[in-house]
Short mmCIF file of C-alpha atoms in Angstrom, two decimals:
data_model
loop_
_atom_site.label_atom_id
_atom_site.label_comp_id
_atom_site.label_asym_id
_atom_site.label_seq_id
_atom_site.Cartn_x
_atom_site.Cartn_y
_atom_site.Cartn_z
CA UNK A 1 0.24 14.98 21.13
CA UNK A 2 1.19 16.33 17.71
CA UNK A 3 -1.12 17.80 15.14
CA UNK A 4 -1.28 17.25 11.39
CA UNK A 5 -0.47 20.68 10.02
CA UNK A 6 0.47 19.38 6.57
CA UNK A 7 -2.66 17.29 5.94
CA UNK A 8 -1.06 15.68 2.87
CA UNK A 9 -1.55 12.00 2.02
CA UNK A 10 0.70 10.28 -0.51
CA UNK A 11 -0.69 7.11 -2.09
CA UNK A 12 1.49 4.94 -4.32
CA UNK A 13 0.04 2.69 -6.99
CA UNK A 14 -2.91 5.07 -7.19
CA UNK A 15 -3.97 4.79 -10.83
CA UNK A 16 -6.55 2.15 -10.04
CA UNK A 17 -7.81 -0.51 -7.65
CA UNK A 18 -7.03 -0.15 -3.97
CA UNK A 19 -4.79 2.88 -4.50
CA UNK A 20 -7.39 4.90 -6.38
CA UNK A 21 -10.11 3.93 -3.90
CA UNK A 22 -7.86 4.97 -1.00
CA UNK A 23 -7.15 8.33 -2.62
CA UNK A 24 -10.88 8.97 -2.89
CA UNK A 25 -11.49 7.85 0.69
CA UNK A 26 -8.78 10.09 2.15
CA UNK A 27 -9.82 12.99 -0.07
CA UNK A 28 -13.36 12.65 1.26
CA UNK A 29 -11.91 12.69 4.79
CA UNK A 30 -10.40 16.11 4.09
CA UNK A 31 -6.82 15.28 3.15
CA UNK A 32 -4.91 16.80 0.31
CA UNK A 33 -3.94 13.74 -1.74
CA UNK A 34 -0.97 12.96 -3.95
CA UNK A 35 -1.45 10.11 -6.40
CA UNK A 36 1.63 8.25 -7.65
CA UNK A 37 1.78 5.59 -10.33
CA UNK A 38 3.99 4.50 -13.21
CA UNK A 39 1.07 5.18 -15.55
CA UNK A 40 -0.60 8.53 -16.21
CA UNK A 41 -4.05 6.91 -16.33
CA UNK A 42 -5.23 8.34 -13.03
CA UNK A 43 -8.88 8.22 -11.90
CA UNK A 44 -11.07 11.15 -12.86
CA UNK A 45 -12.31 11.57 -9.28
CA UNK A 46 -10.66 13.02 -7.35
CA UNK A 47 -9.11 14.52 -10.45
CA UNK A 48 -6.37 16.96 -11.47
CA UNK A 49 -8.89 19.82 -11.55
CA UNK A 50 -9.32 19.59 -7.78
CA UNK A 51 -7.04 21.93 -5.82
CA UNK A 52 -6.56 19.23 -3.16
CA UNK A 53 -5.25 16.68 -5.68
CA UNK A 54 -1.79 16.28 -7.17
CA UNK A 55 -0.96 13.50 -9.65
CA UNK A 56 2.63 12.49 -10.42
CA UNK A 57 3.98 9.76 -12.69
CA UNK A 58 6.59 8.06 -10.50
CA UNK A 59 8.38 4.72 -10.51
CA UNK A 60 8.76 4.02 -6.79
CA UNK A 61 11.84 1.89 -7.50
CA UNK A 62 13.65 4.85 -9.12
CA UNK A 63 15.29 6.98 -6.41
CA UNK A 64 15.79 9.97 -8.71
CA UNK A 65 12.10 10.05 -9.67
CA UNK A 66 11.08 9.73 -6.03
CA UNK A 67 13.32 12.59 -4.94
CA UNK A 68 12.09 14.86 -7.74
CA UNK A 69 8.42 14.14 -6.97
CA UNK A 70 8.86 14.67 -3.22
CA UNK A 71 10.62 17.98 -3.88
CA UNK A 72 7.59 19.11 -5.90
CA UNK A 73 5.22 18.08 -3.10
CA UNK A 74 7.25 20.00 -0.52
CA UNK A 75 7.33 23.07 -2.75
CA UNK A 76 3.56 22.95 -3.24
CA UNK A 77 2.31 21.80 0.17
CA UNK A 78 5.28 21.60 2.54
CA UNK A 79 5.66 17.84 2.86
CA UNK A 80 3.90 14.53 3.48
CA UNK A 81 2.09 13.57 6.69
CA UNK A 82 0.37 10.35 5.58
CA UNK A 83 2.11 7.66 3.53
CA UNK A 84 0.16 4.81 1.96
CA UNK A 85 2.62 2.28 0.53
CA UNK A 86 0.32 0.50 -1.90
CA UNK A 87 2.38 0.00 -5.09
CA UNK A 88 3.22 -3.64 -5.76
CA UNK A 89 3.59 -6.26 -8.47
CA UNK A 90 2.93 -9.99 -8.71
CA UNK A 91 4.47 -11.42 -11.91
CA UNK A 92 2.74 -14.45 -13.39
CA UNK A 93 3.46 -17.08 -16.01
CA UNK A 94 1.34 -17.09 -19.21
CA UNK A 95 -0.84 -19.65 -17.41
CA UNK A 96 -1.55 -17.17 -14.60
CA UNK A 97 0.63 -18.81 -11.95
CA UNK A 98 3.36 -17.27 -9.83
CA UNK A 99 6.86 -18.70 -10.16
CA UNK A 100 8.13 -20.92 -7.37
CA UNK A 101 11.56 -21.37 -5.83
CA UNK A 102 12.90 -23.52 -8.65
CA UNK A 103 11.51 -21.25 -11.38
CA UNK A 104 11.96 -17.65 -10.32
CA UNK A 105 14.77 -15.85 -12.13
CA UNK A 106 17.15 -13.43 -10.37
CA UNK A 107 15.89 -10.44 -12.36
CA UNK A 108 12.24 -11.13 -11.45
CA UNK A 109 13.17 -11.66 -7.80
CA UNK A 110 15.07 -8.36 -7.71
CA UNK A 111 12.31 -6.39 -9.45
CA UNK A 112 9.66 -7.64 -7.03
CA UNK A 113 11.98 -6.93 -4.09
CA UNK A 114 12.66 -3.38 -5.34
CA UNK A 115 8.99 -2.48 -5.79
CA UNK A 116 7.24 -4.50 -3.07
CA UNK A 117 9.71 -3.95 -0.24
CA UNK A 118 12.69 -1.68 -0.83
CA UNK A 119 10.52 1.17 -2.12
CA UNK A 120 8.55 1.09 1.14
CA UNK A 121 11.71 1.52 3.19
CA UNK A 122 12.90 4.30 0.89
CA UNK A 123 9.64 6.23 1.13
CA UNK A 124 9.45 5.86 4.89
CA UNK A 125 13.01 7.18 5.17
CA UNK A 126 12.25 10.12 2.88
CA UNK A 127 8.86 11.16 4.31
CA UNK A 128 9.31 10.44 8.02
CA UNK A 129 11.30 13.66 8.57
CA UNK A 130 8.23 15.67 7.49
CA UNK A 131 6.12 13.79 10.02
CA UNK A 132 8.75 13.98 12.78
CA UNK A 133 9.00 17.75 12.37
CA UNK A 134 5.32 18.18 13.28
CA UNK A 135 5.11 15.35 15.79
CA UNK A 136 2.38 13.54 13.84
CA UNK A 137 2.33 11.04 11.01
CA UNK A 138 0.57 7.99 9.63
CA UNK A 139 2.09 5.17 7.59
CA UNK A 140 0.05 2.29 6.20
CA UNK A 141 1.80 -0.52 4.34
CA UNK A 142 -0.11 -2.85 2.03
CA UNK A 143 0.88 -6.44 2.63
CA UNK A 144 -1.24 -9.46 1.65
CA UNK A 145 -3.05 -12.45 3.01
CA UNK A 146 -0.24 -14.37 1.28
CA UNK A 147 1.99 -13.10 4.09
CA UNK A 148 -0.27 -14.60 6.76
CA UNK A 149 -0.92 -18.13 5.57
CA UNK A 150 0.07 -20.76 3.01
CA UNK A 151 -0.17 -19.44 -0.54
CA UNK A 152 1.59 -20.52 -3.73
CA UNK A 153 -0.60 -18.68 -6.25
CA UNK A 154 1.26 -15.32 -6.19
CA UNK A 155 4.76 -16.80 -6.47
CA UNK A 156 7.69 -16.96 -4.08
CA UNK A 157 8.97 -13.42 -4.68
CA UNK A 158 5.59 -11.87 -3.92
CA UNK A 159 5.01 -14.00 -0.82
CA UNK A 160 8.46 -13.27 0.60
CA UNK A 161 8.27 -9.52 0.04
CA UNK A 162 4.76 -9.20 1.46
CA UNK A 163 5.84 -11.18 4.51
CA UNK A 164 8.81 -8.85 4.99
CA UNK A 165 6.45 -5.87 4.82
CA UNK A 166 4.97 -6.99 8.14
CA UNK A 167 8.39 -6.96 9.77
CA UNK A 168 9.13 -3.52 8.34
CA UNK A 169 5.78 -2.28 9.67
CA UNK A 170 6.51 -3.45 13.22
CA UNK A 171 10.02 -2.00 13.13
CA UNK A 172 8.80 1.38 11.86
CA UNK A 173 6.02 1.47 14.47
CA UNK A 174 8.59 0.88 17.20
CA UNK A 175 11.23 3.33 15.98
CA UNK A 176 8.94 6.15 14.87
CA UNK A 177 6.31 5.91 17.60
CA UNK A 178 8.08 8.37 19.95
CA UNK A 179 7.66 11.03 17.25
CA UNK A 180 3.87 10.63 17.12
CA UNK A 181 3.98 8.46 13.98
CA UNK A 182 1.94 5.28 13.73
CA UNK A 183 2.69 2.51 11.25
CA UNK A 184 0.25 -0.28 10.46
CA UNK A 185 -0.33 -2.90 7.79
CA UNK A 186 -3.38 -4.05 5.87
CA UNK A 187 -3.45 -7.58 4.47
CA UNK A 188 -6.11 -7.89 1.78
CA UNK A 189 -7.38 -11.26 0.64
CA UNK A 190 -8.90 -11.73 -2.80
CA UNK A 191 -9.80 -8.24 -3.99
CA UNK A 192 -11.24 -7.57 -7.44
CA UNK A 193 -8.38 -6.13 -9.50
CA UNK A 194 -6.35 -6.79 -12.66
CA UNK A 195 -3.70 -8.45 -10.46
CA UNK A 196 -6.09 -11.03 -9.02
CA UNK A 197 -7.78 -11.52 -12.40
CA UNK A 198 -4.43 -12.61 -13.85
CA UNK A 199 -4.55 -15.75 -11.67
CA UNK A 200 -7.53 -17.06 -13.65
CA UNK A 201 -11.21 -17.74 -13.03
CA UNK A 202 -10.63 -21.23 -11.58
CA UNK A 203 -8.47 -19.87 -8.75
CA UNK A 204 -11.00 -17.14 -8.00
CA UNK A 205 -13.92 -19.58 -7.91
CA UNK A 206 -12.05 -21.96 -5.60
CA UNK A 207 -11.07 -19.23 -3.15
CA UNK A 208 -14.53 -17.66 -3.18
CA UNK A 209 -16.07 -21.02 -2.27
CA UNK A 210 -13.72 -21.22 0.74
CA UNK A 211 -14.46 -17.67 1.89
CA UNK A 212 -17.18 -17.37 4.54
CA UNK A 213 -18.67 -14.36 2.75
CA UNK A 214 -18.49 -16.29 -0.57
CA UNK A 215 -17.17 -13.43 -2.65
CA UNK A 216 -14.17 -11.30 -3.46
CA UNK A 217 -13.65 -7.99 -1.72
CA UNK A 218 -13.74 -4.58 -3.35
CA UNK A 219 -11.02 -1.93 -3.45
CA UNK A 220 -13.36 0.39 -1.56
CA UNK A 221 -13.60 -2.05 1.34
CA UNK A 222 -9.83 -2.15 1.67
CA UNK A 223 -9.65 1.64 1.34
CA UNK A 224 -11.97 2.06 4.32
CA UNK A 225 -9.67 -0.14 6.41
CA UNK A 226 -6.68 1.96 5.38
CA UNK A 227 -8.55 5.16 6.18
CA UNK A 228 -9.29 3.90 9.70
CA UNK A 229 -5.58 4.04 10.56
CA UNK A 230 -5.43 7.66 9.37
CA UNK A 231 -8.55 8.79 11.24
CA UNK A 232 -8.83 10.03 14.84
CA UNK A 233 -10.47 6.70 15.76
CA UNK A 234 -7.21 4.92 14.96
CA UNK A 235 -4.78 7.28 16.63
CA UNK A 236 -3.69 4.80 19.36
CA UNK A 237 -3.30 1.85 16.99
CA UNK A 238 0.24 1.12 15.80
CA UNK A 239 2.15 -1.97 14.72
CA UNK A 240 -1.15 -3.69 13.91
CA UNK A 241 -2.08 -5.97 11.04
CA UNK A 242 -5.65 -5.70 9.78
CA UNK A 243 -6.95 -8.63 7.70
CA UNK A 244 -9.51 -7.69 5.06
CA UNK A 245 -10.48 -11.00 3.46
CA UNK A 246 -14.10 -11.89 4.13
CA UNK A 247 -13.06 -14.42 6.76
CA UNK A 248 -10.89 -16.55 4.44
CA UNK A 249 -8.03 -16.43 6.93
CA UNK A 250 -8.76 -16.66 10.65
CA UNK A 251 -6.15 -16.91 13.36
#
C-alpha cells in the first residue's frame, strides 16, 4: 500500500461555495491545499498567509494556464496527491432557466463541455503521474443530482456533462486503481450557492418541499462528503457515487 508523501490537495473552483468549504475541510485534515479559480477573490481562511495554502488564478479550460500553475506547485511542493475537480458552470437565461436541446447554442455547449468535463480529464492526466510515482492518490469529481435523475432546470449542456463525469469517474477508478489511486464522484442536490440562486426562488421552494429534509444543503456538508474519500476511512472506496441531497433522490 502506498503512502501520501506529497500531502498536497488541489481544489478547482475554490473561490467560494463547495470549493472553498472543501479547501477548509482538507486543510483542517492536515493537507497542504492549492486553491484554483478564475477569480482572485479567494476565502480568507485558509488564507494566503498560511504556509500550507497556495492560491492560483487559473482557468481550468486553458491548457497553458494549467501547465504553468502545476509547474509552480511542483516547484514549491513536489506535485499533487489529491485532486478535487469542482469547477463547473451552469449557464442560464435571463429568466433563470437552463437552455434545452432546441435552444442551446454551439458556443455555450462547447464552453460547458470544456469546463465541466474536458478540464477534469486534462487535470487527471496531468496530476496522475505525481500520484502514480508514490503509489497513492485520491481523485474526487463533482457531478450533480442532475446526472442521476430527470432534471431540466440546469439545461441540457450541464446535465450531459455532469452525467459524463460519472463515466469518467468509473473509468479512472478502473485504470488508475492498480497504482493505489482511488477515484470517486459526489453528486450534490440543491446546495446554497450563487449557481443555485440563479434558478430563482420558485424553483428552490418547489424542490425544498419535495426534499425529505425540507431544506437546501450547505457547501460544508458536501465538503465533508468529499473529505471522506480522501481520509483513511475511505481508502477502500473507489468508483463510487455519493449522493448528498437530503433524500431528494433515492434509488
